[in-house]
Coordinates of C-alpha atoms and ligand atoms in Angstrom, one line a residue:
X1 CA 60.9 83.9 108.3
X2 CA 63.3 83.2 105.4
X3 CA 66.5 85.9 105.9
X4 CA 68.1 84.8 102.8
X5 CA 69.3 88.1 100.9
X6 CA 67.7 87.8 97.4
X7 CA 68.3 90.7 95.1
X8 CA 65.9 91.0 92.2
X9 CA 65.5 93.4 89.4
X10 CA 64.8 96.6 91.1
X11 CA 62.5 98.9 89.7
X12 CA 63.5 99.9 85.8
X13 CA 61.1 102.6 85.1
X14 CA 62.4 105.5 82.4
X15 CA 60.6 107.7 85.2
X16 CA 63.0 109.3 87.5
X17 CA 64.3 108.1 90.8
X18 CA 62.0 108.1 93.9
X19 CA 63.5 110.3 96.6
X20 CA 62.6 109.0 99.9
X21 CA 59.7 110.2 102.1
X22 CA 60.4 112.7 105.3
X23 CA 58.3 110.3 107.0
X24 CA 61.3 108.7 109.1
X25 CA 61.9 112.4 110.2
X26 CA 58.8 113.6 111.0
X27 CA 58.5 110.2 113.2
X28 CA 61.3 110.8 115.2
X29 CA 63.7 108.2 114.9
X30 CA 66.0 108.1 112.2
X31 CA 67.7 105.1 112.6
X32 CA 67.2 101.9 113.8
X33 CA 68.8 98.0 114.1
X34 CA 68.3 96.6 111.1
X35 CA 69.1 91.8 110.7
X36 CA 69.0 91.9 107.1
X37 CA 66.5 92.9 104.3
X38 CA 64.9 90.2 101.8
X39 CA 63.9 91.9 98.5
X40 CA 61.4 89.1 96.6
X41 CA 59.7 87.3 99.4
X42 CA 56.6 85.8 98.7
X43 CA 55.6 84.6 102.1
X44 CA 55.7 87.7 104.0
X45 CA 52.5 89.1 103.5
X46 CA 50.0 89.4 99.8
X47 CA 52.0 89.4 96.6
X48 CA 55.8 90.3 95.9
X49 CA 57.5 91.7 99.8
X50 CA 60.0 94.0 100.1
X51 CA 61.0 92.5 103.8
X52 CA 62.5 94.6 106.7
X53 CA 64.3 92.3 109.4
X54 CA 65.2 94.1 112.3
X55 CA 67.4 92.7 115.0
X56 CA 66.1 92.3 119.0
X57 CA 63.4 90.1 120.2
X58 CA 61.9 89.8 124.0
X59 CA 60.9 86.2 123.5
X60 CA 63.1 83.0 123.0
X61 CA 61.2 80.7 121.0
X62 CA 62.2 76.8 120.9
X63 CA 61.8 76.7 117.8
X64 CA 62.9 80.1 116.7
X65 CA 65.2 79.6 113.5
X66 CA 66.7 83.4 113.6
X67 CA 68.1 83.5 116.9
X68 CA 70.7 85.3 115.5
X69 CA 68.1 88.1 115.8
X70 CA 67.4 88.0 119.2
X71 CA 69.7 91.0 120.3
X72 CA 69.9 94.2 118.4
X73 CA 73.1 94.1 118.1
X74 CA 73.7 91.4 116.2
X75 CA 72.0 93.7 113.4
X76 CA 73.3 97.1 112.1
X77 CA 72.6 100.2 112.6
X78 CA 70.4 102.4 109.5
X79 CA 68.8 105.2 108.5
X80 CA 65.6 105.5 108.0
X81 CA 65.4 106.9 105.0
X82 CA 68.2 105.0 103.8
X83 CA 66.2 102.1 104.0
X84 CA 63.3 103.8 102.7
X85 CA 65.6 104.7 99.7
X86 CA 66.1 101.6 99.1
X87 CA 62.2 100.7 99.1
X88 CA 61.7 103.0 97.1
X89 CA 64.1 101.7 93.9
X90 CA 61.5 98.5 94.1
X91 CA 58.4 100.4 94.6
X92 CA 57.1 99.6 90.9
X93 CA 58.2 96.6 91.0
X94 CA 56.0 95.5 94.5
X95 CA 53.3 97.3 92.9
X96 CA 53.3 95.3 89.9
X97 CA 53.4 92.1 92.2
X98 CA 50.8 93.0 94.2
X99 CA 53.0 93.4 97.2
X100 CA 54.6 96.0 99.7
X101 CA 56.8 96.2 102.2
X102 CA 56.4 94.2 105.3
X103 CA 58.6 94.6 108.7
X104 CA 59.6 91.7 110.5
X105 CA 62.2 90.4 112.8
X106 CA 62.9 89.8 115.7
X107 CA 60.6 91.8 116.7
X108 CA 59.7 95.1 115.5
X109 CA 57.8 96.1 118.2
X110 CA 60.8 95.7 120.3
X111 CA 61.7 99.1 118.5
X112 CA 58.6 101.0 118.2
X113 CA 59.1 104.5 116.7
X114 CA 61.9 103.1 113.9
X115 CA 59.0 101.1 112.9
X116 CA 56.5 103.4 112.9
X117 CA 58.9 105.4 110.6
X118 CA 59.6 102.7 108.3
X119 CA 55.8 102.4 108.2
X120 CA 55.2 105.8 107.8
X121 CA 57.7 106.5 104.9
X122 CA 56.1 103.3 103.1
X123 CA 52.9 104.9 103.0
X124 CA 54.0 108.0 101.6
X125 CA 55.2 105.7 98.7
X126 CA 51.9 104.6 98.2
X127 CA 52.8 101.0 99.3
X128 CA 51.0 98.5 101.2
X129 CA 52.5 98.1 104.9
X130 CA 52.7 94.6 107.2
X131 CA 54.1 94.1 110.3
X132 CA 54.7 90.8 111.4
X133 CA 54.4 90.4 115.5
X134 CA 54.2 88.1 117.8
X135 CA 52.0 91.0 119.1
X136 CA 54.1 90.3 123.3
X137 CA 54.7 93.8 122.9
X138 CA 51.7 95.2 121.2
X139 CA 51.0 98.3 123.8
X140 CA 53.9 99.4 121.8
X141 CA 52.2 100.2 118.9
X142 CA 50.3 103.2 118.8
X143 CA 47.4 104.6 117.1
X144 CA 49.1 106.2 114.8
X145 CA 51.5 103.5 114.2
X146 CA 48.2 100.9 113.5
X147 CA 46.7 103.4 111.1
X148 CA 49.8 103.2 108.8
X149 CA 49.8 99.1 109.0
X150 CA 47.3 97.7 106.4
X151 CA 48.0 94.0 107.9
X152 CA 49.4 93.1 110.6
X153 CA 50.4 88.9 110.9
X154 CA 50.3 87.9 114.3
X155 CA 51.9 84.8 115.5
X156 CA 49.8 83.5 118.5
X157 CA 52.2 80.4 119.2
X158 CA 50.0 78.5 121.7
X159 CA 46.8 79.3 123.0
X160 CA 47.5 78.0 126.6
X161 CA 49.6 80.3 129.8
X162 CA 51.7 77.2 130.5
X163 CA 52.3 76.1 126.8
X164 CA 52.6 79.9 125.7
X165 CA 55.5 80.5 128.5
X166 CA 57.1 76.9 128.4
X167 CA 57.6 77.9 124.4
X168 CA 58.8 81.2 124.6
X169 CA 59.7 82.2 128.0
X170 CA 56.8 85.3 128.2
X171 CA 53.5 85.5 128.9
X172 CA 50.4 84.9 126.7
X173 CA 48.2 87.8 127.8
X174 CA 49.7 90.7 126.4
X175 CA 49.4 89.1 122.4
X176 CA 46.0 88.5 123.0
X177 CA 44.9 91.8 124.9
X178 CA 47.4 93.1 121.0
X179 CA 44.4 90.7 119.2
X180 CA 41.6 92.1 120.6
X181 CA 42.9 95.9 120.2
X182 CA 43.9 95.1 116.3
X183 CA 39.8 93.8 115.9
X184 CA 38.6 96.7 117.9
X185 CA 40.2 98.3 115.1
X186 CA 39.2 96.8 112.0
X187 CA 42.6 95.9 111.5
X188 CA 43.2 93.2 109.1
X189 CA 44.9 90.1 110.5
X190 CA 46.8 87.1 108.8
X191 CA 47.1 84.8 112.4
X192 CA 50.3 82.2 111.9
X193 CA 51.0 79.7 113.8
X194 CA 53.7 77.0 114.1
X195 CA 52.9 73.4 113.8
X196 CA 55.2 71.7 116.3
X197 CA 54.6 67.9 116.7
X198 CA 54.3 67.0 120.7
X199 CA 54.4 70.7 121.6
X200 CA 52.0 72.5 119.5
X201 CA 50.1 69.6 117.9
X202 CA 47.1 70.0 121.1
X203 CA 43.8 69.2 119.2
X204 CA 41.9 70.8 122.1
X205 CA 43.9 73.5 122.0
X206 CA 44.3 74.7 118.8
X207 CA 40.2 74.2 118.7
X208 CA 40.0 76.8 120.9
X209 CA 42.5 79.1 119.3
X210 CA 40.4 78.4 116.2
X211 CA 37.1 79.5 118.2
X212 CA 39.0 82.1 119.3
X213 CA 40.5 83.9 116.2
X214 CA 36.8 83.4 114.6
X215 CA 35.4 85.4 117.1
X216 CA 37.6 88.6 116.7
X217 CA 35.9 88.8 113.2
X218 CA 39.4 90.4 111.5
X219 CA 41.2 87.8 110.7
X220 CA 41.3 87.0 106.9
X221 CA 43.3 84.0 106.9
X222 CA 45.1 81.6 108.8
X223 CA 48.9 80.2 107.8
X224 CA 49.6 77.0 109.5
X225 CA 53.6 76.7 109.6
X226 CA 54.9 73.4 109.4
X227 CA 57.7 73.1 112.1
X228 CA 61.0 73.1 110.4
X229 CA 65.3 72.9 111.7
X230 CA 66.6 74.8 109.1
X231 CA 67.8 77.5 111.7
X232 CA 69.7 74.7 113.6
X233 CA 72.9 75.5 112.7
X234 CA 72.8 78.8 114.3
X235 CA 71.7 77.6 117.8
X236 CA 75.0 75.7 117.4
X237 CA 77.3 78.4 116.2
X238 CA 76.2 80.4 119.0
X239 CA 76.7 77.8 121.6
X240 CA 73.1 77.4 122.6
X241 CA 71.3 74.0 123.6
X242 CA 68.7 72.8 120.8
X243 CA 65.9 71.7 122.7
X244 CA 64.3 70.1 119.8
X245 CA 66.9 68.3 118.0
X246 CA 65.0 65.3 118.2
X247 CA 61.7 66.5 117.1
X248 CA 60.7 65.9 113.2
X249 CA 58.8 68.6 111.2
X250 CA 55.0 67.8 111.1
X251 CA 53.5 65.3 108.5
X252 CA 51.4 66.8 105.7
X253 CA 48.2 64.8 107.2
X254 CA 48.7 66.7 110.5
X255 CA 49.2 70.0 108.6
X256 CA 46.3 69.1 106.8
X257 CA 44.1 67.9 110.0
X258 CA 45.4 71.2 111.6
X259 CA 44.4 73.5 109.2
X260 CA 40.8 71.7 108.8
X261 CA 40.3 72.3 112.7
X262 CA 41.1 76.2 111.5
X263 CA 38.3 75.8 108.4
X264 CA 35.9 74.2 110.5
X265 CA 35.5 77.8 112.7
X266 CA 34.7 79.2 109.1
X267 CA 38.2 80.4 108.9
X268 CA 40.2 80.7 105.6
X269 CA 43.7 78.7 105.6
X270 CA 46.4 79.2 103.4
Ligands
SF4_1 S1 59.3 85.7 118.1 FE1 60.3 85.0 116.2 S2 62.4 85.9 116.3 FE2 61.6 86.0 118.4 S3 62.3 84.2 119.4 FE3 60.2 83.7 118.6 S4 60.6 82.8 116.5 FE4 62.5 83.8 117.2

């Protein structure tokens, strides 16, 4: 998840300003810790993302490249609905793209009802709303939270207890029990999934993932994420060991084999 800050034209209609939506009122929670916010991303979710990143995260990925998000207070503290203001300068300009707001992290699950506001205040704007989980704390969301997500992307990072717990330190069960809720649903799902070579490259593995993502019936597409150390630095300004220093990013024929594993359980890849 890029967090580079990239300001682009906001929103020039003649028409008047947007004020914001109540919405972060009527949920509860007016403020929240917020990493850093990404204003063009095209990577995030369909068309041009207006990207929330908020700060705290449960799990501790080897490979994560924002650890500077883990804890919450490494972000700031905001309003609501001075974020929502914000969104809602760019809300023509998303619209125009195709796009919307999504809410990543961290994880924003790891603060449940400032989501949901964010959320809810997007859809008062009329824009399209994605959260991007690793779904580890997915009894978090509630109803009413999923029925103001239009997509959610759920990272499912390995597809085996062992593998799942020796990559992030948590336990697998609780995304999948947050998979098979989100297709109980309906809910649309984008499933990602990091391509780490020698530690996420398991042919058998990811076949069953496959099997198992086909089966939930909701997911509309799969993003295979080539394995990258762009986020090395910040492991070592914050004094932590970089586990995989010495692993290279994926080649594009094991992308390539990867993602045909996906297509060949009649699911659509990126
Ligand atoms: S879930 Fe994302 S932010 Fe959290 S540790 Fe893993 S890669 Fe990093």
């Amino acid at each position: 998840m890029p967090l580079t800050d990239m300001p682009v034209a906001p929103d020039r209609c003649p028409c008047a300003p947007l004020a914001a939506p109540q919405g972060a009122a009527r949920a509860g929670v007016r403020e929240g810790w917020v990493h850093s916010i990404e204003t063009g991303a095209a990577a995030d979710g369909p068309g041009i993302r207006y990207v929330v990143f908020l700060s705290g995260c449960p799990l501790r990925c080897l490979y994560c490249h924002n650890p500077d998000t883990w804890h919450q207070r490494n972000g700031r503290l905001a309003a609501a609905d001075e974020i929502l203001s914000d969104i809602a300068r760019y809300r023509g300009f998303l619209r125009a793209g195709r796009g919307g707001v999504t809410i990543s992290g961290g994880e924003p699950l790891a603060q449940p009802r400032f989501t949901a506001a964010l959320l809810r205040g997007c859809k008062a704007l009329g824009l399209h709303t994605a959260m991007d989980t690793s779904g580890v704390a997915g009894n978090k969301a509630d109803d009413a939270m999923l029925a103001d997500v239009d997509l959610v992307l759920l990272d499912i990072k390995a597809f085996s207890e062992a593998r799942y717990r020796r990559l992030t330190g948590a336990p697998l069960a609780p995304t999948l029990a947050f998979a098979h809720r989100l297709a109980a649903v309906g809910k649309p799902v984008w499933l990602r999934y990091v391509l780490v070579p020698g530690l996420t490259d398991d042919r058998r593995e990811i076949e069953a993932l496959a099997g198992f993502a086909a089966g939930l019936g909701n997911v509309e597409r799969v993003d295979v994420l080539p394995f990258h150390k762009l986020g090395e630095y910040k492991w070592a300004d914050s004094g932590r060991p970089y586990r995989l220093a010495d692993v290279s990013p994926p080649s594009r024929e094991l992308v390539d084999e990867v993602c045909g594993l996906f297509r060949s359980h009649g699911l659509r890849t990126a």
